[in-house]
Short mmCIF file of C-alpha atoms in Angstrom, two decimals:
data_model
loop_
_atom_site.label_atom_id
_atom_site.label_comp_id
_atom_site.label_asym_id
_atom_site.label_seq_id
_atom_site.Cartn_x
_atom_site.Cartn_y
_atom_site.Cartn_z
CA MET A 5 119.36 -0.45 103.77
CA GLN A 6 122.30 1.82 104.64
CA ALA A 7 125.76 0.41 105.33
CA ILE A 8 126.96 3.80 106.54
CA SER A 9 125.03 6.85 107.64
CA THR A 10 126.83 9.95 108.90
CA GLN A 11 125.07 12.66 110.86
CA GLY A 12 126.71 16.08 111.05
CA LEU A 13 130.16 14.52 111.22
CA VAL A 14 132.90 17.02 112.08
CA LYS A 15 136.65 16.66 112.59
CA ARG A 16 138.77 19.65 113.57
CA TYR A 17 142.54 19.72 114.06
CA ASP A 18 143.22 22.98 115.97
CA ASP A 19 141.89 25.67 113.61
CA ILE A 20 141.64 23.38 110.55
CA CYS A 21 138.29 21.77 109.83
CA ALA A 22 139.13 18.54 107.97
CA VAL A 23 135.53 17.29 107.82
CA ASP A 24 132.79 19.86 108.15
CA GLY A 25 129.31 18.66 109.17
CA LEU A 26 129.06 15.73 106.77
CA ASP A 27 125.69 14.03 106.16
CA LEU A 28 126.09 11.04 103.90
CA ASP A 29 124.36 7.70 103.33
CA ILE A 30 126.17 4.78 101.66
CA HIS A 31 123.97 1.87 100.57
CA LYS A 32 124.70 -1.70 101.53
CA GLY A 33 126.62 -3.56 98.82
CA GLU A 34 127.51 -0.53 96.71
CA LEU A 35 130.97 0.60 95.64
CA PHE A 36 131.14 4.20 96.72
CA SER A 37 134.00 6.48 95.72
CA LEU A 38 135.11 9.58 97.56
CA LEU A 39 136.75 11.92 95.14
CA GLY A 40 138.55 15.14 95.93
CA VAL A 41 141.73 17.15 95.65
CA ASN A 42 144.44 16.85 98.31
CA GLY A 43 143.22 17.95 101.74
CA ALA A 44 139.55 17.45 100.82
CA GLY A 45 139.01 15.33 103.96
CA LYS A 46 138.68 11.90 102.35
CA THR A 47 141.29 10.12 104.47
CA THR A 48 140.09 11.84 107.66
CA LEU A 49 136.55 10.67 106.92
CA ILE A 50 137.75 7.09 106.44
CA LYS A 51 139.76 7.28 109.67
CA MET A 52 136.64 8.36 111.56
CA LEU A 53 134.43 5.72 109.96
CA SER A 54 136.97 3.02 110.77
CA CYS A 55 137.22 4.24 114.40
CA LEU A 56 140.88 5.23 114.05
CA THR A 57 140.10 8.79 115.07
CA LYS A 58 137.19 10.24 117.04
CA PRO A 59 134.94 12.87 115.50
CA THR A 60 134.97 16.33 117.08
CA ALA A 61 131.18 16.43 116.68
CA GLY A 62 128.39 14.39 115.12
CA ASP A 63 128.27 10.63 114.72
CA ALA A 64 128.02 7.90 112.12
CA LEU A 65 126.34 4.53 112.06
CA VAL A 66 128.47 1.85 110.43
CA GLY A 67 126.55 -1.39 109.92
CA GLY A 68 124.03 0.05 112.39
CA PHE A 69 126.60 0.69 115.13
CA SER A 70 127.73 4.09 116.37
CA ILE A 71 131.39 4.93 115.74
CA THR A 72 131.48 6.95 118.97
CA ALA A 73 129.54 4.64 121.31
CA GLU A 74 130.24 1.19 119.83
CA PRO A 75 133.65 1.29 118.15
CA GLU A 76 134.45 -2.36 119.01
CA LYS A 77 131.29 -3.54 117.24
CA VAL A 78 132.13 -1.38 114.24
CA LYS A 79 135.64 -2.86 114.11
CA GLY A 80 134.09 -6.32 113.91
CA LEU A 81 132.42 -5.38 110.63
CA ILE A 82 135.08 -3.44 108.79
CA ALA A 83 138.55 -3.73 107.31
CA VAL A 84 140.91 -1.07 106.03
CA SER A 85 143.53 -1.13 103.34
CA PRO A 86 145.44 2.07 104.18
CA GLN A 87 146.97 4.54 101.74
CA GLU A 88 150.40 3.13 102.49
CA THR A 89 150.73 -0.57 101.64
CA ALA A 90 150.94 -1.50 105.35
CA VAL A 91 152.40 -4.99 105.02
CA ALA A 92 155.04 -6.64 107.24
CA PRO A 93 158.12 -6.27 104.99
CA ASN A 94 160.32 -9.07 106.40
CA LEU A 95 157.50 -11.61 106.33
CA SER A 96 156.65 -13.57 103.20
CA VAL A 97 153.33 -13.05 101.46
CA LYS A 98 152.10 -16.30 102.98
CA GLU A 99 153.22 -15.25 106.47
CA ASN A 100 151.47 -11.89 106.10
CA LEU A 101 148.22 -13.66 105.26
CA GLU A 102 148.73 -16.17 108.09
CA LEU A 103 149.38 -13.29 110.49
CA MET A 104 146.01 -11.73 109.68
CA CYS A 105 144.33 -15.15 110.06
CA GLY A 106 145.99 -15.53 113.49
CA ILE A 107 144.92 -12.05 114.55
CA HIS A 108 141.34 -12.94 113.64
CA GLY A 109 141.65 -16.15 115.67
CA PHE A 110 141.17 -18.58 112.78
CA SER A 111 141.90 -22.29 113.20
CA LYS A 112 144.71 -23.90 111.15
CA GLU A 113 142.13 -25.48 108.87
CA LYS A 114 140.31 -22.20 108.27
CA THR A 115 143.65 -20.45 107.70
CA ARG A 116 144.58 -22.99 105.01
CA GLY A 117 141.21 -22.52 103.33
CA LYS A 118 141.52 -18.73 103.44
CA LEU A 119 145.00 -18.84 101.95
CA ARG A 120 143.83 -21.09 99.11
CA ALA A 121 140.87 -18.83 98.34
CA LEU A 122 142.81 -15.56 98.46
CA CYS A 123 145.76 -16.92 96.48
CA GLY A 124 143.33 -17.96 93.77
CA GLN A 125 141.45 -14.69 93.75
CA PHE A 126 144.52 -12.43 93.86
CA SER A 127 146.85 -14.73 91.85
CA LEU A 128 149.35 -14.66 94.74
CA ASP A 129 150.71 -18.19 94.22
CA ALA A 130 153.69 -16.97 92.22
CA VAL A 131 154.88 -14.68 95.03
CA LEU A 132 153.66 -16.63 98.06
CA GLU A 133 157.12 -17.34 99.49
CA ARG A 134 158.65 -13.95 98.62
CA LYS A 135 159.22 -11.31 101.27
CA ALA A 136 156.47 -8.67 101.09
CA GLY A 137 158.99 -5.83 101.31
CA LYS A 138 160.69 -7.03 98.11
CA LEU A 139 157.51 -7.03 96.01
CA SER A 140 156.61 -4.35 93.45
CA GLY A 141 154.09 -1.68 94.41
CA GLY A 142 151.32 -3.45 92.49
CA TRP A 143 151.87 -6.78 94.25
CA GLN A 144 152.09 -5.07 97.63
CA ARG A 145 148.71 -3.42 96.99
CA ARG A 146 147.20 -6.77 96.03
CA LEU A 147 148.55 -8.27 99.22
CA SER A 148 147.30 -5.30 101.23
CA ILE A 149 143.74 -5.76 99.93
CA ALA A 150 143.93 -9.54 100.39
CA MET A 151 145.00 -8.96 104.03
CA ALA A 152 142.05 -6.63 104.53
CA LEU A 153 139.63 -9.27 103.23
CA ILE A 154 140.75 -12.00 105.61
CA GLY A 155 138.36 -10.94 108.36
CA GLU A 156 135.43 -11.24 105.89
CA PRO A 157 134.43 -7.60 106.40
CA GLU A 158 130.96 -6.35 105.60
CA ILE A 159 132.46 -2.95 104.84
CA LEU A 160 135.84 -2.48 103.18
CA PHE A 161 137.70 0.84 103.09
CA LEU A 162 140.26 1.21 100.31
CA ASP A 163 142.25 4.39 100.77
CA GLU A 164 143.91 5.42 97.49
CA PRO A 165 144.45 1.77 96.47
CA THR A 166 146.15 2.51 93.15
CA LEU A 167 148.27 5.50 94.21
CA GLY A 168 151.66 5.41 92.51
CA LEU A 169 150.97 2.32 90.40
CA ASP A 170 151.72 2.08 86.69
CA VAL A 171 148.80 1.85 84.30
CA ILE A 172 148.95 -1.95 83.93
CA ALA A 173 149.13 -2.58 87.68
CA ARG A 174 146.30 -0.07 88.17
CA HIS A 175 144.02 -1.85 85.69
CA GLU A 176 144.84 -5.24 87.23
CA LEU A 177 143.87 -3.88 90.63
CA TRP A 178 140.66 -2.42 89.20
CA ASP A 179 139.72 -5.93 88.01
CA ILE A 180 140.26 -7.21 91.54
CA ILE A 181 138.19 -4.41 93.07
CA VAL A 182 135.36 -5.03 90.59
CA SER A 183 135.45 -8.74 91.50
CA LEU A 184 134.83 -7.78 95.14
CA LYS A 185 131.57 -6.01 94.31
CA GLY A 186 128.62 -7.67 95.99
CA ARG A 187 130.78 -9.36 98.64
CA ALA A 188 131.10 -6.20 100.72
CA THR A 189 130.22 -2.55 100.72
CA ILE A 190 133.34 -0.84 99.39
CA ILE A 191 134.32 2.74 100.13
CA LEU A 192 137.18 3.84 97.96
CA THR A 193 139.04 7.13 98.06
CA THR A 194 140.91 8.29 95.02
CA HIS A 195 141.90 11.32 93.03
CA TYR A 196 141.97 9.44 89.76
CA MET A 197 138.82 10.50 87.84
CA GLU A 198 138.82 7.51 85.52
CA GLU A 199 139.11 5.17 88.50
CA ALA A 200 136.07 6.64 90.21
CA GLU A 201 134.12 6.62 86.95
CA ALA A 202 135.04 3.05 85.99
CA LEU A 203 134.49 1.40 89.36
CA SER A 204 131.84 3.26 91.29
CA ASP A 205 128.13 2.83 91.70
CA ARG A 206 128.02 6.34 93.18
CA ILE A 207 130.59 9.07 93.71
CA GLY A 208 130.84 11.75 96.36
CA ILE A 209 132.95 14.81 95.55
CA MET A 210 134.55 16.40 98.61
CA LYS A 211 136.29 19.72 99.06
CA ASN A 212 137.44 21.42 102.25
CA GLY A 213 135.73 18.75 104.34
CA ARG A 214 132.32 19.23 102.70
CA LEU A 215 130.39 17.08 100.26
CA LEU A 216 129.93 19.19 97.12
CA ALA A 217 128.08 16.68 94.98
CA LEU A 218 126.77 13.14 95.12
CA GLY A 219 125.50 10.78 92.44
CA THR A 220 126.46 8.39 89.68
CA ALA A 221 129.16 9.48 87.23
CA ARG A 222 126.43 10.09 84.64
CA GLU A 223 124.36 12.16 87.08
CA LEU A 224 127.36 14.30 87.99
CA MET A 225 128.21 14.89 84.31
CA HIS A 226 124.59 15.81 83.66
CA ARG A 227 124.61 18.21 86.60
CA ALA A 228 127.80 19.90 85.40
CA GLY A 229 126.62 19.90 81.77
CA THR A 230 129.80 18.21 80.52
CA GLU A 231 130.55 15.24 78.28
CA ASN A 232 133.34 13.72 80.33
CA PHE A 233 133.70 13.01 84.00
CA GLU A 234 136.96 14.91 84.59
CA ALA A 235 135.40 18.08 83.19
CA ALA A 236 132.39 17.52 85.45
CA PHE A 237 134.65 17.20 88.50
CA VAL A 238 136.57 20.37 87.63
CA SER A 239 133.36 22.24 86.99
CA ILE A 240 131.79 21.19 90.31
CA VAL A 241 134.92 22.04 92.31
CA ARG A 242 135.39 25.41 90.55
CA GLU A 243 131.72 26.25 90.96
CA ASP A 244 132.24 26.03 94.71
CA MET A 245 135.16 28.47 94.53
CA LYS A 246 132.98 31.22 93.04
CA MET B 12 146.39 -16.70 120.35
CA LYS B 13 145.85 -13.30 118.67
CA MET B 14 148.62 -11.71 120.71
CA LEU B 15 150.94 -14.65 120.01
CA SER B 16 150.39 -14.25 116.26
CA PHE B 17 151.41 -10.61 116.54
CA ALA B 18 154.35 -11.42 118.85
CA GLY B 19 155.58 -14.07 116.40
CA ARG B 20 155.49 -11.56 113.61
CA CYS B 21 157.51 -9.04 115.69
CA ALA B 22 160.16 -11.69 116.43
CA LYS B 23 160.45 -12.56 112.73
CA GLU B 24 160.75 -8.90 111.71
CA ILE B 25 163.65 -8.41 114.15
CA LEU B 26 165.48 -11.69 113.61
CA ARG B 27 165.32 -11.48 109.81
CA ASP B 28 167.03 -8.10 109.76
CA GLY B 29 170.71 -8.84 109.11
CA ILE B 30 171.88 -5.46 110.42
CA ASN B 31 170.00 -6.08 113.66
CA LEU B 32 171.78 -9.39 114.17
CA ALA B 33 175.18 -8.00 113.19
CA PHE B 34 174.95 -5.15 115.69
CA GLY B 35 172.97 -6.84 118.43
CA LEU B 36 175.08 -9.94 118.60
CA GLY B 37 178.24 -9.24 116.64
CA PHE B 38 179.21 -5.90 118.17
CA PRO B 39 179.19 -7.02 121.84
CA LEU B 40 181.18 -10.13 120.90
CA VAL B 41 183.76 -8.09 119.00
CA LEU B 42 184.10 -5.81 122.04
CA LEU B 43 184.54 -8.81 124.29
CA LEU B 44 187.25 -10.18 122.02
CA LEU B 45 189.11 -6.88 121.56
CA LEU B 46 189.07 -5.88 125.22
CA SER B 47 190.18 -9.37 126.26
CA ALA B 48 193.05 -9.05 123.78
CA ILE B 49 194.01 -5.69 125.32
CA GLN B 50 193.87 -7.24 128.80
CA ALA B 51 196.17 -10.03 127.69
CA ASN B 52 198.81 -7.47 126.67
CA VAL B 53 198.78 -5.06 129.63
CA PRO B 54 200.27 -5.76 133.05
CA VAL B 55 197.43 -4.13 135.04
CA SER B 56 193.91 -5.40 135.62
CA LEU B 57 191.76 -3.42 133.16
CA PHE B 58 189.32 -5.78 131.50
CA GLU B 59 189.28 -8.98 133.52
CA ILE B 60 186.87 -11.43 131.88
CA ASP B 61 184.89 -11.87 135.15
CA THR B 62 184.02 -8.17 135.21
CA LEU B 63 184.05 -7.49 131.48
CA THR B 64 181.46 -10.14 130.50
CA PRO B 65 178.72 -8.80 132.82
CA GLY B 66 179.40 -5.28 131.55
CA ILE B 67 179.26 -6.27 127.88
CA SER B 68 176.07 -8.27 128.51
CA VAL B 69 174.39 -5.17 129.94
CA PHE B 70 175.80 -2.95 127.17
CA GLY B 71 174.42 -5.36 124.54
CA LEU B 72 170.92 -4.77 125.89
CA SER B 73 170.96 -1.20 124.56
CA PHE B 74 170.46 -2.79 121.13
CA MET B 75 167.16 -4.24 122.37
CA THR B 76 165.98 -0.65 122.81
CA LEU B 77 167.04 0.12 119.26
CA PHE B 78 165.28 -2.98 117.90
CA SER B 79 161.98 -2.39 119.66
CA ALA B 80 161.95 1.37 119.00
CA THR B 81 162.73 0.90 115.30
CA LEU B 82 160.06 -1.78 114.89
CA VAL B 83 157.32 0.30 116.56
CA ALA B 84 158.30 3.49 114.70
CA LYS B 85 158.36 1.64 111.35
CA ASP B 86 154.97 0.07 112.05
CA ARG B 87 153.56 3.50 112.82
CA GLU B 88 155.06 5.20 109.77
CA SER B 89 154.13 2.41 107.34
CA ALA B 90 150.50 2.44 108.58
CA PHE B 91 150.87 -1.24 109.51
CA LEU B 92 149.67 -0.37 113.01
CA GLN B 93 146.80 1.64 111.53
CA ARG B 94 145.67 -1.50 109.71
CA LEU B 95 145.95 -3.60 112.89
CA TYR B 96 144.04 -1.04 114.98
CA THR B 97 140.94 -1.95 112.95
CA THR B 98 141.31 -5.67 113.80
CA PRO B 99 140.27 -7.55 116.97
CA LEU B 100 143.71 -6.88 118.58
CA ARG B 101 143.47 -4.89 121.82
CA ALA B 102 145.97 -2.41 123.30
CA ARG B 103 147.31 -5.08 125.69
CA ASP B 104 147.93 -7.43 122.73
CA PHE B 105 150.05 -4.81 121.00
CA ILE B 106 152.10 -4.00 124.11
CA ALA B 107 152.70 -7.65 125.04
CA GLY B 108 153.31 -8.50 121.38
CA TYR B 109 156.12 -5.98 121.14
CA ILE B 110 157.71 -6.74 124.53
CA LEU B 111 157.50 -10.55 124.84
CA PRO B 112 159.52 -11.63 121.77
CA LEU B 113 162.41 -9.38 122.76
CA LEU B 114 162.86 -10.95 126.19
CA PRO B 115 164.03 -14.34 124.85
CA ILE B 116 166.18 -12.51 122.29
CA ALA B 117 167.82 -10.55 125.13
CA LEU B 118 168.37 -13.75 127.12
CA ALA B 119 169.85 -15.45 124.07
CA GLN B 120 172.17 -12.50 123.49
CA CYS B 121 173.32 -12.67 127.12
CA LEU B 122 173.81 -16.46 126.89
CA VAL B 123 175.93 -16.07 123.75
CA CYS B 124 178.07 -13.41 125.51
CA TYR B 125 178.78 -15.75 128.44
CA LEU B 126 179.41 -18.76 126.17
CA PHE B 127 181.78 -16.65 124.07
CA ALA B 128 183.61 -15.56 127.23
CA ILE B 129 184.37 -19.17 128.28
CA PRO B 130 187.18 -19.75 125.75
CA LEU B 131 188.44 -16.27 126.68
CA GLY B 132 188.98 -17.39 130.27
CA LEU B 133 185.63 -17.30 132.07
CA THR B 134 185.34 -20.25 134.44
CA VAL B 135 182.32 -22.46 133.81
CA ARG B 136 180.16 -22.39 136.93
CA ALA B 137 176.52 -22.47 138.04
CA GLU B 138 176.55 -18.72 138.75
CA ILE B 139 176.60 -18.04 134.99
CA PHE B 140 173.01 -19.28 134.94
CA TYR B 141 172.02 -16.80 137.69
CA ALA B 142 173.74 -13.98 135.81
CA ILE B 143 171.82 -14.81 132.63
CA ILE B 144 168.48 -14.87 134.49
CA GLY B 145 169.48 -11.70 136.34
CA ILE B 146 169.57 -9.80 133.04
CA VAL B 147 165.75 -9.88 132.81
CA PRO B 148 164.93 -6.65 134.77
CA MET B 149 167.44 -4.60 132.75
CA ALA B 150 166.24 -6.24 129.52
CA LEU B 151 162.69 -5.23 130.42
CA PHE B 152 163.90 -1.67 131.05
CA ASN B 153 165.61 -1.49 127.66
CA ILE B 154 162.72 -3.05 125.74
CA ALA B 155 160.16 -0.79 127.43
CA LEU B 156 162.34 2.22 126.68
CA GLY B 157 162.29 1.15 123.04
CA LEU B 158 158.50 0.89 123.03
CA LEU B 159 158.34 4.35 124.54
CA CYS B 160 160.75 5.88 122.00
CA GLY B 161 159.05 4.12 119.08
CA SER B 162 155.70 5.52 120.22
CA VAL B 163 156.83 9.15 120.21
CA LEU B 164 159.69 9.32 117.66
CA GLY B 165 160.02 8.69 113.93
CA VAL B 166 162.32 6.03 112.44
CA ARG B 167 165.18 8.49 111.79
CA GLN B 168 164.92 10.05 115.24
CA VAL B 169 164.93 6.59 116.81
CA GLY B 170 168.24 5.88 115.09
CA GLY B 171 169.77 8.97 116.70
CA VAL B 172 168.25 8.70 120.16
CA CYS B 173 168.39 4.93 120.68
CA GLY B 174 171.21 4.08 118.31
CA ALA B 175 173.71 6.77 119.26
CA LEU B 176 172.65 8.50 122.47
CA LEU B 177 171.48 5.51 124.48
CA THR B 178 174.33 3.20 123.50
CA ASN B 179 176.79 5.91 124.58
CA LEU B 180 174.94 6.59 127.82
CA SER B 181 174.84 2.88 128.51
CA ALA B 182 178.55 2.55 127.76
CA TRP B 183 179.91 5.56 129.67
CA LEU B 184 177.59 5.53 132.68
CA SER B 185 177.67 1.79 133.35
CA GLY B 186 181.25 1.52 134.57
CA VAL B 187 182.07 -1.08 131.92
CA TRP B 188 185.13 0.72 130.56
CA PHE B 189 186.43 2.29 133.75
CA ASP B 190 185.73 2.38 137.47
CA LEU B 191 183.21 5.18 138.12
CA ARG B 192 185.07 6.04 141.33
CA LEU B 193 188.05 7.13 139.23
CA VAL B 194 185.98 10.02 137.86
CA GLY B 195 183.91 10.52 141.00
CA GLY B 196 181.98 13.72 141.78
CA LEU B 197 178.86 14.61 139.84
CA PHE B 198 179.61 12.06 137.09
CA GLU B 199 179.57 9.22 139.59
CA LYS B 200 176.41 10.56 141.26
CA ILE B 201 174.61 10.74 137.90
CA ALA B 202 175.81 7.27 136.97
CA LEU B 203 174.58 5.82 140.25
CA ALA B 204 171.22 7.58 139.87
CA LEU B 205 170.68 5.73 136.58
CA PRO B 206 170.16 1.97 136.17
CA PHE B 207 173.15 1.11 133.93
CA ALA B 208 175.85 0.87 136.61
CA HIS B 209 173.51 -0.96 138.99
CA ALA B 210 172.68 -3.50 136.25
CA VAL B 211 176.39 -4.16 135.70
CA GLU B 212 177.02 -4.50 139.43
CA LEU B 213 174.01 -6.83 139.69
CA GLU B 214 175.45 -9.04 136.96
CA LYS B 215 178.92 -9.01 138.52
CA ALA B 216 177.50 -9.91 141.92
CA LEU B 217 175.40 -12.78 140.52
CA LEU B 218 178.40 -14.13 138.63
CA GLN B 219 180.37 -14.10 141.88
CA GLY B 220 177.49 -15.67 143.79
CA ASP B 221 177.33 -12.58 146.01
CA PHE B 222 173.56 -12.48 146.48
CA ALA B 223 173.63 -9.80 149.22
CA SER B 224 175.27 -7.35 146.82
CA ALA B 225 172.93 -8.48 144.03
CA ALA B 226 169.90 -7.69 146.22
CA GLU B 227 171.27 -4.20 146.80
CA HIS B 228 171.56 -3.46 143.07
CA ILE B 229 168.45 -5.19 141.77
CA LEU B 230 166.09 -2.70 143.43
CA PRO B 231 167.04 0.41 141.39
CA VAL B 232 167.05 -1.67 138.20
CA LEU B 233 163.59 -3.05 138.97
CA LEU B 234 162.25 0.41 139.77
CA TYR B 235 163.58 1.79 136.50
CA ALA B 236 162.15 -1.20 134.62
CA LEU B 237 158.70 -0.69 136.14
CA PHE B 238 158.80 3.06 135.54
CA ALA B 239 159.91 2.59 131.91
CA ALA B 240 157.19 -0.03 131.34
CA ALA B 241 154.50 2.27 132.77
CA ALA B 242 155.73 5.23 130.70
CA ALA B 243 155.90 3.05 127.57
CA VAL B 244 152.31 1.83 128.04
CA PHE B 245 151.15 5.42 128.58
CA CYS B 246 152.93 6.73 125.45
CA PHE B 247 151.80 3.79 123.29
CA LEU B 248 148.16 4.23 124.33
CA ARG B 249 148.40 7.97 123.71
CA GLN B 250 149.70 7.54 120.16
CA MET B 251 147.03 4.87 119.60
CA LYS B 252 144.33 7.37 120.55
CA LYS B 253 145.97 10.09 118.42
CA GLN B 254 145.42 7.92 115.32
#
């Protein structure tokens, strides 16, 4: 069963082709990483799949619904944690979570239950009353992902979730992402090789809007004939430049 | 319910910003105090409290533009709006959620101006209530203008356009500081073609209980408010689609 299936997906901005005829299937329940250098088209792809921007050509089925014909149905299934932390800075952590509950139309009782569950899962109790804008980058990312999970999405997009975090905060966030496996299909963009290797069921390597390679970390290393994943990535990207 | 959650958040973001409160509330009150002090020490009628308070109330509304524009621009730049665009909120929820919380804030600002003017010599009378209610069309104009600016400008540009340019336009072209007829000519024509002077005259008329004059000035203010609201909705929807 596919969670996402793209068919000849294209996005052009004037004369720049950000995503170039992408055909990709992402299985239900898997953690799929999109890996690529800057400008590879990862964020544009996520924006199209989450109905934030319309494709120039092609289509994609997200949870069985078309992103071009049924964007409202798609939005009912997904959640996005954007590249920027995207929290309300003058609201406390608790208020940010309550805001998302309100936006999803939850009752007071359901909101209380959600807060309890998310605070436990993300260890947010210690910062619950602090203003989100005053938190460290790591805590803001935790909050950002917790906010994305409030709507109980079937498909969760995490755009560069550990960008700019120190190594400890990054590993803590990895633990959280791993704990989400099985609850939702997760599509994660990153340019950290070790992140993609450690977390992903499968990895897609993008460059110039195209999918260069697709497979598990082991399959990609085998394909490139290398012993480590970073070398495999470099080899696959350089091979395309020849 | 969904819209109210978003509107509540917008109100908290604005009211918890100390600089917002200092400028939005403090600055008009300081002006009221200083100009009243000047009036007390000059023999001619320059800043009589009955004409000054309506003017300062209208001038204070230019900060509503700054508040709403800054909030929308920040939400765009921080990707907070991007996150919310993937939730069940609809375009109308966003627009109402940005506009609605600022209306009571504008009314509260106007009320504080009039209350502050009482110890400075303003006579307590029922017309003060009409003047406070009469601020609504101009408040809507300023808030909608903020939504428009926040939809097309970045945070830094908003500071320049709404913080400096608009407050100056509102001050010079409203007739708060001087009678527009003293300058006359093209300046007066431009001022009367814009809503600021009409909003001040509307407030003055309501405070005097002169409803005939108020009716004359409310029309241009209402037209500007409706035009600004339509333009703001158009620009907000356009930037939403451009995501």
